[in-house]
GROMACS .gro file of C-alpha atoms in nm:
model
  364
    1UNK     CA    1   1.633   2.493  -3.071
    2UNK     CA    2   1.547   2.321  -3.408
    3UNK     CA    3   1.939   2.301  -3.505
    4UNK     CA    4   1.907   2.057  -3.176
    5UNK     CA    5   1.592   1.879  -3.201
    6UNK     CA    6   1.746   1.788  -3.585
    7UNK     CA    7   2.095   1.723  -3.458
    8UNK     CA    8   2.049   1.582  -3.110
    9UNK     CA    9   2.328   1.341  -3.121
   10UNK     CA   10   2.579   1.580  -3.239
   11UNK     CA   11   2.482   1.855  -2.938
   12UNK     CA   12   2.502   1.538  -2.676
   13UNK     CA   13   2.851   1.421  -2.815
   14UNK     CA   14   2.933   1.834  -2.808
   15UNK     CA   15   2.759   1.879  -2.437
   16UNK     CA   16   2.983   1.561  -2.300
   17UNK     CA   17   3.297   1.679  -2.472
   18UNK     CA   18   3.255   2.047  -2.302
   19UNK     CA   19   3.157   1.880  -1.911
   20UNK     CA   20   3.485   1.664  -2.004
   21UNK     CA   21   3.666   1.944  -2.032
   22UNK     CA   22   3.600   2.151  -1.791
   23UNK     CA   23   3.632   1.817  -1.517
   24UNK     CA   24   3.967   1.854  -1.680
   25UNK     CA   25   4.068   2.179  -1.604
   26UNK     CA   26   3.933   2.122  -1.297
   27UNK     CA   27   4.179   1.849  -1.207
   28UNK     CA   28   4.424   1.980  -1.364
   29UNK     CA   29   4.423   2.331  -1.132
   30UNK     CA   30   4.382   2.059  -0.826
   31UNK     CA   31   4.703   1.888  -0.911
   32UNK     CA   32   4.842   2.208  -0.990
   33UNK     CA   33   4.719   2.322  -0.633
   34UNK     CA   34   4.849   1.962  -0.425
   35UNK     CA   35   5.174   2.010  -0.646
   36UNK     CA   36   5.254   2.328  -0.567
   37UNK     CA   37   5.232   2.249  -0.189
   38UNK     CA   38   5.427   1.946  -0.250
   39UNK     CA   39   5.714   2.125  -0.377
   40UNK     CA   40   5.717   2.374  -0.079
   41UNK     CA   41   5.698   2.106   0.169
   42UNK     CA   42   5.984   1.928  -0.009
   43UNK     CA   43   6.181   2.277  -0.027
   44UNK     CA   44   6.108   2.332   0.367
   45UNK     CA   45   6.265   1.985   0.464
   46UNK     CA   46   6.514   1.957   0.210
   47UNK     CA   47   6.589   2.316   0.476
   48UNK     CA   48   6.542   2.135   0.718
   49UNK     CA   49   6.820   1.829   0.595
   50UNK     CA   50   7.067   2.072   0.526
   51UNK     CA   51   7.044   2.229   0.885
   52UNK     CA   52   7.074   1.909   1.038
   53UNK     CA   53   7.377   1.873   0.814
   54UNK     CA   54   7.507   2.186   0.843
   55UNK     CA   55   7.470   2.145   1.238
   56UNK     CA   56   7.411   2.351   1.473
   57UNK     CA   57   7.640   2.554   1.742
   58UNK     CA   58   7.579   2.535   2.076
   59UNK     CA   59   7.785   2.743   2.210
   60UNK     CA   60   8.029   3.015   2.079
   61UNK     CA   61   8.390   2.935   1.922
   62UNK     CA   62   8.278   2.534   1.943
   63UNK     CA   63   8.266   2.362   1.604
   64UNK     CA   64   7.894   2.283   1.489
   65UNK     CA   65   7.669   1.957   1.601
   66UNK     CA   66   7.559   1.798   1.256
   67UNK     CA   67   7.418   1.535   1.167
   68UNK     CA   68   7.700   1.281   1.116
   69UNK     CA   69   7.710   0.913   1.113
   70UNK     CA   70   7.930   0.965   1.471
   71UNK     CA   71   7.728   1.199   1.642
   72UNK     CA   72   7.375   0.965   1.570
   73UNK     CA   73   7.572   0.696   1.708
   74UNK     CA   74   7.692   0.876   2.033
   75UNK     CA   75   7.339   1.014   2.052
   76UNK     CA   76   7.184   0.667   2.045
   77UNK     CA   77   7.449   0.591   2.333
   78UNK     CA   78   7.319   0.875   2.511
   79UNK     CA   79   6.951   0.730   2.489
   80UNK     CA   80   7.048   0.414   2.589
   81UNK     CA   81   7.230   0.535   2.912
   82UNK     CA   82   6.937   0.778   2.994
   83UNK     CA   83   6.668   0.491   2.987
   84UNK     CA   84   6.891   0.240   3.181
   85UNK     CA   85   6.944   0.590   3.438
   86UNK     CA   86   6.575   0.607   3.446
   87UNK     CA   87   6.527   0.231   3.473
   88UNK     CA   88   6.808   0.274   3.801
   89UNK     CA   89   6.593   0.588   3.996
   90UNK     CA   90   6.252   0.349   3.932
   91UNK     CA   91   6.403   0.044   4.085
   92UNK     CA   92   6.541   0.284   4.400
   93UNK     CA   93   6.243   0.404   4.430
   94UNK     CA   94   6.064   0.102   4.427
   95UNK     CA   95   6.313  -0.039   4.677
   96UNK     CA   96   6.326  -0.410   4.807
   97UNK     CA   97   6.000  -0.553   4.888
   98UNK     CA   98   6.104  -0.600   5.194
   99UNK     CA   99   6.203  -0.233   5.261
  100UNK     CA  100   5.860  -0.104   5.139
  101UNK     CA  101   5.584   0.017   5.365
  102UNK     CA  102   5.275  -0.037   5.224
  103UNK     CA  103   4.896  -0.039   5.397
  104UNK     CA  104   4.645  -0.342   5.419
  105UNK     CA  105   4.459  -0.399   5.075
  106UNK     CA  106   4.096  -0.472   5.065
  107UNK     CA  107   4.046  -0.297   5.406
  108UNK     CA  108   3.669  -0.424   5.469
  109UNK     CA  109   3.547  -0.031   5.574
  110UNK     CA  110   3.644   0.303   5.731
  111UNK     CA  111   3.547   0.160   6.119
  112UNK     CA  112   3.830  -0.117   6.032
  113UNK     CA  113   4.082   0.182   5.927
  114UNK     CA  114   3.955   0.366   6.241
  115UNK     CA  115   4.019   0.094   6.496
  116UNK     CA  116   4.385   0.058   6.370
  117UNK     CA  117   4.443   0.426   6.349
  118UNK     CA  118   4.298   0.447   6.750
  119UNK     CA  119   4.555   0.161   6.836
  120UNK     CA  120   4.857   0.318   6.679
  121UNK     CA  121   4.819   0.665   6.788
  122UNK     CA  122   4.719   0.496   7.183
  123UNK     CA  123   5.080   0.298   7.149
  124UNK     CA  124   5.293   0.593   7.015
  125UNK     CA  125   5.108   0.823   7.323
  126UNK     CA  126   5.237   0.526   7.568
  127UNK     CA  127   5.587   0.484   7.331
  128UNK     CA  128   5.651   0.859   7.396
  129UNK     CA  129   5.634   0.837   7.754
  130UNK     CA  130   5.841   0.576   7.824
  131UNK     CA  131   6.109   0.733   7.584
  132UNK     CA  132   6.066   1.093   7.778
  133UNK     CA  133   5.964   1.215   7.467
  134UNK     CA  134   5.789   1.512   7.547
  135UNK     CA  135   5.436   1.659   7.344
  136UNK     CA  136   5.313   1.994   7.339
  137UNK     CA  137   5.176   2.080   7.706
  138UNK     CA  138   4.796   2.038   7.744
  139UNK     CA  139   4.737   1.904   7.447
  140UNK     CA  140   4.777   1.559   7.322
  141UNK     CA  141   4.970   1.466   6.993
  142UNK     CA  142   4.718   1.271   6.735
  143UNK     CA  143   5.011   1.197   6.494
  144UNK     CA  144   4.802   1.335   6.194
  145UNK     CA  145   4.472   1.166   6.260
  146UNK     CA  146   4.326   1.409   6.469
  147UNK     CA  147   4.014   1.413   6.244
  148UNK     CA  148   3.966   1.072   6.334
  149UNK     CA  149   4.071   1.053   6.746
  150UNK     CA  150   3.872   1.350   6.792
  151UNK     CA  151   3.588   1.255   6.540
  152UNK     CA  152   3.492   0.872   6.638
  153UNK     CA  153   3.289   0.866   6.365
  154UNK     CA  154   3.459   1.004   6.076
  155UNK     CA  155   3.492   0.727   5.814
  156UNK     CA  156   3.722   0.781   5.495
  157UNK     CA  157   3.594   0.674   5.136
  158UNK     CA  158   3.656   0.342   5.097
  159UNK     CA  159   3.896   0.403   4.778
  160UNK     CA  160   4.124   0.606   5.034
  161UNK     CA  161   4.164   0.324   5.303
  162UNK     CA  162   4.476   0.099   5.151
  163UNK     CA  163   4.649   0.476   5.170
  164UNK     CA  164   4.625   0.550   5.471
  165UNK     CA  165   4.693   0.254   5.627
  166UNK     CA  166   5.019   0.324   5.476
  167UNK     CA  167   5.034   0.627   5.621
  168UNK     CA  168   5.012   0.528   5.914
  169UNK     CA  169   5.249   0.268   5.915
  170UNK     CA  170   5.499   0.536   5.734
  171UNK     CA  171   5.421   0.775   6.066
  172UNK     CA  172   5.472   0.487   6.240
  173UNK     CA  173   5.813   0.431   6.081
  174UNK     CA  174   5.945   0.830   6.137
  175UNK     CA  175   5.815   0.833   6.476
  176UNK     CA  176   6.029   0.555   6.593
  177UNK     CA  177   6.305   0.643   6.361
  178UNK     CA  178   6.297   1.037   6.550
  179UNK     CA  179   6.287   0.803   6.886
  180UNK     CA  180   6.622   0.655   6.799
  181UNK     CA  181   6.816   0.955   6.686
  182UNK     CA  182   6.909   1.072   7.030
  183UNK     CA  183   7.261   1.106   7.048
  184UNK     CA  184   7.392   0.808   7.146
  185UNK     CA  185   7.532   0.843   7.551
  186UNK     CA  186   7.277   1.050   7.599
  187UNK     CA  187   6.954   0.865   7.655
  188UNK     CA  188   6.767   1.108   7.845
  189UNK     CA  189   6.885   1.412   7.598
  190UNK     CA  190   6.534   1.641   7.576
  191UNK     CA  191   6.334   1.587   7.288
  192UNK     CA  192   5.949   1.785   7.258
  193UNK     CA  193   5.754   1.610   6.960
  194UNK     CA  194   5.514   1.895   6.840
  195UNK     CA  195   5.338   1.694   6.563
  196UNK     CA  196   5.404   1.446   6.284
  197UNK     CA  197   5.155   1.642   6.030
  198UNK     CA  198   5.022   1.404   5.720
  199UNK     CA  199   4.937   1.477   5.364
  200UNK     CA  200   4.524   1.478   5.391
  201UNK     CA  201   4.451   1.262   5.101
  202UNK     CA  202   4.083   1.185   5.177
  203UNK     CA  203   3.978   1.544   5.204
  204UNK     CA  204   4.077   1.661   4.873
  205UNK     CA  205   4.112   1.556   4.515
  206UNK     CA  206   4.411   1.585   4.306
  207UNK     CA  207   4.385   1.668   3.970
  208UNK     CA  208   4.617   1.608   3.728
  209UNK     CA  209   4.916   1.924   3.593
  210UNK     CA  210   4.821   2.061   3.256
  211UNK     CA  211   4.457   1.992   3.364
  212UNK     CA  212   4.149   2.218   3.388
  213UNK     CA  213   4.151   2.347   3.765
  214UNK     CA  214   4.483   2.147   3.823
  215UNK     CA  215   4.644   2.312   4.208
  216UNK     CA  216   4.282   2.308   4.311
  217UNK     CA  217   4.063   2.160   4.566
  218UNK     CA  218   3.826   1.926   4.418
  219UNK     CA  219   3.441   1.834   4.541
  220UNK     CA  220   3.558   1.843   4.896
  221UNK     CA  221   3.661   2.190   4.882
  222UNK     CA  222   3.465   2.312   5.197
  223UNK     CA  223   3.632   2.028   5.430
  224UNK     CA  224   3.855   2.225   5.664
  225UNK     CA  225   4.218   2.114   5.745
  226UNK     CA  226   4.284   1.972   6.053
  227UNK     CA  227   4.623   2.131   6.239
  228UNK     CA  228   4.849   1.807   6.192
  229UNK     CA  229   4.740   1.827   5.826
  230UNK     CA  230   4.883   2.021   5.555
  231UNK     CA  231   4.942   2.022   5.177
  232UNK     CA  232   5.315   2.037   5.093
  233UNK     CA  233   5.485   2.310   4.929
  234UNK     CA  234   5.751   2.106   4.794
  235UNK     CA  235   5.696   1.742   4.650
  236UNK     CA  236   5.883   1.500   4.438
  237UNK     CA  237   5.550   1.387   4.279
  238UNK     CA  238   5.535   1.363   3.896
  239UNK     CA  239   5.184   1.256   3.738
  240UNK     CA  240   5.213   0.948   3.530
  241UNK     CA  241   5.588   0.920   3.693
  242UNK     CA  242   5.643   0.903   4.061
  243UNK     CA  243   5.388   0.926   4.305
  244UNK     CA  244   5.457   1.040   4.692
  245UNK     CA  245   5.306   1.097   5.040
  246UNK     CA  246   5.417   1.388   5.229
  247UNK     CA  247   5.467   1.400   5.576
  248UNK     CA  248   5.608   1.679   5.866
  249UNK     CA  249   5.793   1.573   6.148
  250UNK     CA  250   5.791   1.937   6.387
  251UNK     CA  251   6.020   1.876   6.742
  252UNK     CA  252   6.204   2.054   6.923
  253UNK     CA  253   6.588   1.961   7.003
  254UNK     CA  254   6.937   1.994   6.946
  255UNK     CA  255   7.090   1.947   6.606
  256UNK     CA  256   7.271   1.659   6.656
  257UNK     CA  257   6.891   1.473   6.646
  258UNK     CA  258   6.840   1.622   6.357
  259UNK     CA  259   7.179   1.497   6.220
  260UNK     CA  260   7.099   1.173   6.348
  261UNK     CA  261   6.757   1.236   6.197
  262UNK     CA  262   6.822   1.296   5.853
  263UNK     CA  263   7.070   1.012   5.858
  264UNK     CA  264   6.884   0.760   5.959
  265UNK     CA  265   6.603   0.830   5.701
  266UNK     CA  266   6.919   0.818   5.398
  267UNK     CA  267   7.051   0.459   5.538
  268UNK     CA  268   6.695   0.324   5.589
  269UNK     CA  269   6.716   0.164   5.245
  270UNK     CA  270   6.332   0.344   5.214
  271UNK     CA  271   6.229   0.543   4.931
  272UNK     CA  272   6.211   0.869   5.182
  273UNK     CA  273   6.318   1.175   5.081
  274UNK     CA  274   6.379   1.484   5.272
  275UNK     CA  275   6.195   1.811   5.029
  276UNK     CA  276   6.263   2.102   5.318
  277UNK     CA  277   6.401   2.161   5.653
  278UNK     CA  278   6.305   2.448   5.843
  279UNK     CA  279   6.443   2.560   6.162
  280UNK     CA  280   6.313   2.842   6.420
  281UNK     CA  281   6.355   2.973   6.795
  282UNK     CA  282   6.086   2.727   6.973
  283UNK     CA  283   5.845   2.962   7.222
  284UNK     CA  284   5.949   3.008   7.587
  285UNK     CA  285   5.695   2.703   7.690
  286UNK     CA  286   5.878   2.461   7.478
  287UNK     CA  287   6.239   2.602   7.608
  288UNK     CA  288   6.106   2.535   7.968
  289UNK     CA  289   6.026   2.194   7.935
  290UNK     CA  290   6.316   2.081   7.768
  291UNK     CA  291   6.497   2.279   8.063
  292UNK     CA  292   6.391   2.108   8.309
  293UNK     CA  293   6.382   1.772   8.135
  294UNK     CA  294   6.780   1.791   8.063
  295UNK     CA  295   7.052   1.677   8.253
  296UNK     CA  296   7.301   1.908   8.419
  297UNK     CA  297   7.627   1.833   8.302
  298UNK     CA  298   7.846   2.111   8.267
  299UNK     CA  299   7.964   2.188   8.626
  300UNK     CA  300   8.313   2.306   8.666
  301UNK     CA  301   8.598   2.093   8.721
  302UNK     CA  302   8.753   2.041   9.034
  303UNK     CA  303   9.089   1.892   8.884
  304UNK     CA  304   9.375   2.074   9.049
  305UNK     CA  305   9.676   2.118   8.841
  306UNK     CA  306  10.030   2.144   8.938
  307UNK     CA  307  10.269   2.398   8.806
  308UNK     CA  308  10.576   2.316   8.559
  309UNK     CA  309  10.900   2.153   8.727
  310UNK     CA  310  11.121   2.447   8.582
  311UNK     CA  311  10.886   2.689   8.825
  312UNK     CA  312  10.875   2.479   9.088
  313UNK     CA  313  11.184   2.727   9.255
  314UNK     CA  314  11.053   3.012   9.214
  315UNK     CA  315  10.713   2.867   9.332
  316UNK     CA  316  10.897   2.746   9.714
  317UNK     CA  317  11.024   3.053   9.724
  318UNK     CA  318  10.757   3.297   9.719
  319UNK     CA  319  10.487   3.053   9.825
  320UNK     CA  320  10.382   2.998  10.181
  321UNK     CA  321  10.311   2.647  10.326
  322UNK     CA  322   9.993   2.669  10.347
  323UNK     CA  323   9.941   2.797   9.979
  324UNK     CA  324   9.647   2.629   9.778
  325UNK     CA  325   9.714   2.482   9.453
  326UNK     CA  326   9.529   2.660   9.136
  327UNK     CA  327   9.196   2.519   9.058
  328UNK     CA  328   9.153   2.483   8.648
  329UNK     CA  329   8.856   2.702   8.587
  330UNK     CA  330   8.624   2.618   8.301
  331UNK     CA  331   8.380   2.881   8.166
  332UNK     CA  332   8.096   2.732   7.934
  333UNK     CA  333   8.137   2.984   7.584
  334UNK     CA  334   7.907   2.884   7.356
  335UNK     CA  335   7.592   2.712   7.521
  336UNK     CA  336   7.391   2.442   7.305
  337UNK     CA  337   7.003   2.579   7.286
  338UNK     CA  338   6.716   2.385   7.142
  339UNK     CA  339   6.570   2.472   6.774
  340UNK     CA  340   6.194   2.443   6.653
  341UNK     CA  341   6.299   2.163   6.332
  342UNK     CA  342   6.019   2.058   6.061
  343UNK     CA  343   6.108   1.832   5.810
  344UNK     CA  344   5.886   1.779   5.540
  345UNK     CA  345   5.953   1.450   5.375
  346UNK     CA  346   5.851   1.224   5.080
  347UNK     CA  347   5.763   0.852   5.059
  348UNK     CA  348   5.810   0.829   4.689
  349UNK     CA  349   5.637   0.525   4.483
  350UNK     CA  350   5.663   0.464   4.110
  351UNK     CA  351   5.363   0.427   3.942
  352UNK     CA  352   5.395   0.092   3.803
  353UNK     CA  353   5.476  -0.027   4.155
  354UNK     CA  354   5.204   0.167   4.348
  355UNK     CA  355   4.954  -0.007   4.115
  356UNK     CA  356   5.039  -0.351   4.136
  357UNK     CA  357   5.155  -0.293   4.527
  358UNK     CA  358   4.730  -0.246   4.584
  359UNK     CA  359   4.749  -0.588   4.574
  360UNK     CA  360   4.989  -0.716   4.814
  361UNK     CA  361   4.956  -0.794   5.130
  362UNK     CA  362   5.104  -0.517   5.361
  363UNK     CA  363   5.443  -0.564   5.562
  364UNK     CA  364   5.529  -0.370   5.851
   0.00000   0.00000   0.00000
């Protein structure tokens, strides 16, 4: 302790010169440390370069895919024709303005919605009748607003409205379109509408995939499902992508309207897609009504038919005068019965369009 009280300076000089050199070490084991991991990072790509050179096979006895001046130009070809693809299947799904159906914005409140639903479902009722359309018996077809014919006061959030005014102009849309696809010479061919069923977007809350509780009911969890409402098991909708309402159409007929059907949805120009068909025996009820509602065309002919000149000897000769000619008998082989059809359908929106569509006016 005296050596350092005499030689204070010299210690201090000694102290700093021992702190300097352990900082150094110090550093020097850190750059050792962010080197090393440098150079193993470098090693791992410079890997990963000569892979990408090397290629890679794709399949067996084909030559490699590298990475060649040729294949990173056909690849950038390939990007290029898969954007302008996707730019193609957004503008056919966003379809003509003047082929969309969209719903009323800035709908003052649900009494406003409710009034237009009441008027719609009231003209399709009257619509159906004059067409011979028949519904299910003793019980009337709401057209997927049952919550709201039956509940006069049910009101839909106010954020929902817009939507379902376009639902209902889209049910409007495939109820007429089902009206038309009778085959044609055969206006009063039987037809039962069961239900047009709707997506119930105002009882539950989607949540987006990949999601916490995504497939889930949301706040309105305990709100119970109306019969002409369902949640589809198939749907074209993509989050962030493609957005879609999904609708059932469930009649009974003959297949040719659902030929017709189907058609007439694919030339409509409309972004409507069909996701499922189903088809079933329809109940005896169903099978009576459309009984009695169809015409009776397959009576026999009457035609007589004469027989073959080189016969017509042997015929005179063995025939009396009085003889009838034969009668051409037709027997019906395979008889046409009604099927029990639901087709579940999507009206498909981009994103982009659905959000700047909120704006515009509605065009029916």
């Amino acid at each position: 302790m005296g050596n350092f009280q005499k030689n204070k300076i010299f210690f201090s000089v000694l102290i700093a010169f021992a702190l300097l050199f352990v900082g150094v070490v110090v550093m020097s084991s850190l750059t050792y440390m962010d080197m090393s991991k440098s150079a193993k990072e470098l090693t791992a790509e410079k890997k990963k370069f000569k892979t990408l050179l090397d290629g890679h096979t794709l399949a067996p006895d084909t030559p490699a895919v590298s990475l060649t001046t040729t294949n990173v130009e056909v690849a950038e070809r390939d990007l290029a024709d898969l954007k302008d693809h996707h730019k193609t299947l957004l503008a056919a799904i966003a379809c003509p303005e003047e082929k969309r159906i969209l719903g009323k914005p800035n709908l003052s409140n649900g009494s406003e919605l409710a009034s237009k639903i009441k008027q719609s479902v009231d003209e399709w009722t009257k619509t159906a009748v004059e067409k011979e359309v028949r519904t299910k018996p003793n019980e009337k077809c709401d057209f997927g607003f049952r919550r709201y014919i039956r509940n006069p006061g049910a009101s839909p959030k106010k954020e929902q409205l817009t939507r379902m005014d376009q639902q209902r102009n889209i049910i409007d849309f495939l109820f007429k379109t089902l009206i038309d696809s009778r085959p044609e010479g055969a206006t009063r061919a039987p037809i039962l509408l069961e239900s047009i069923d709707r997506e119930p977007i105002e009882t539950f809350e989607k949540i987006a995939e990949g999601k916490p509780g995504a497939g889930t009911m949301g706040p309105n969890e305990s709100i119970r499902n109306e019969s002409d409402e369902f949640n589809p098991s198939r749907t074209f909708r993509r989050p962030g992508l493609v957005d879609a309402l999904s609708f059932r159409v469930r009649f009974v007929s003959n297949t040719a309207t659902l030929r017709n059907f189907i058609n007439k949805l694919r030339a409509s120009g409309r972004p409507i897609v069909v996701t499922s068909i189903e088809v079933s025996v329809p109940n005896a009820e169903y099978t009576k009504l459309l009984s009695a509602a169809a015409t009776t065309s397959n009576s026999a002919s009457n035609a007589a038919t004469s027989l073959p000149e080189s016969f017509a000897g042997e015929a005179s000769s063995t025939s009396t005068g009085n003889a009838e000619p034969l009668k051409d008998e037709r027997k019906l082989i395979v008889r046409q019965t009604p099927s029990l059809f639901a087709v579940q359908v999507d009206y498909l929106t981009d994103v982009e369009t659905k959000n700047s569509a909120e704006a515009t006016p509605a065009k029916k």
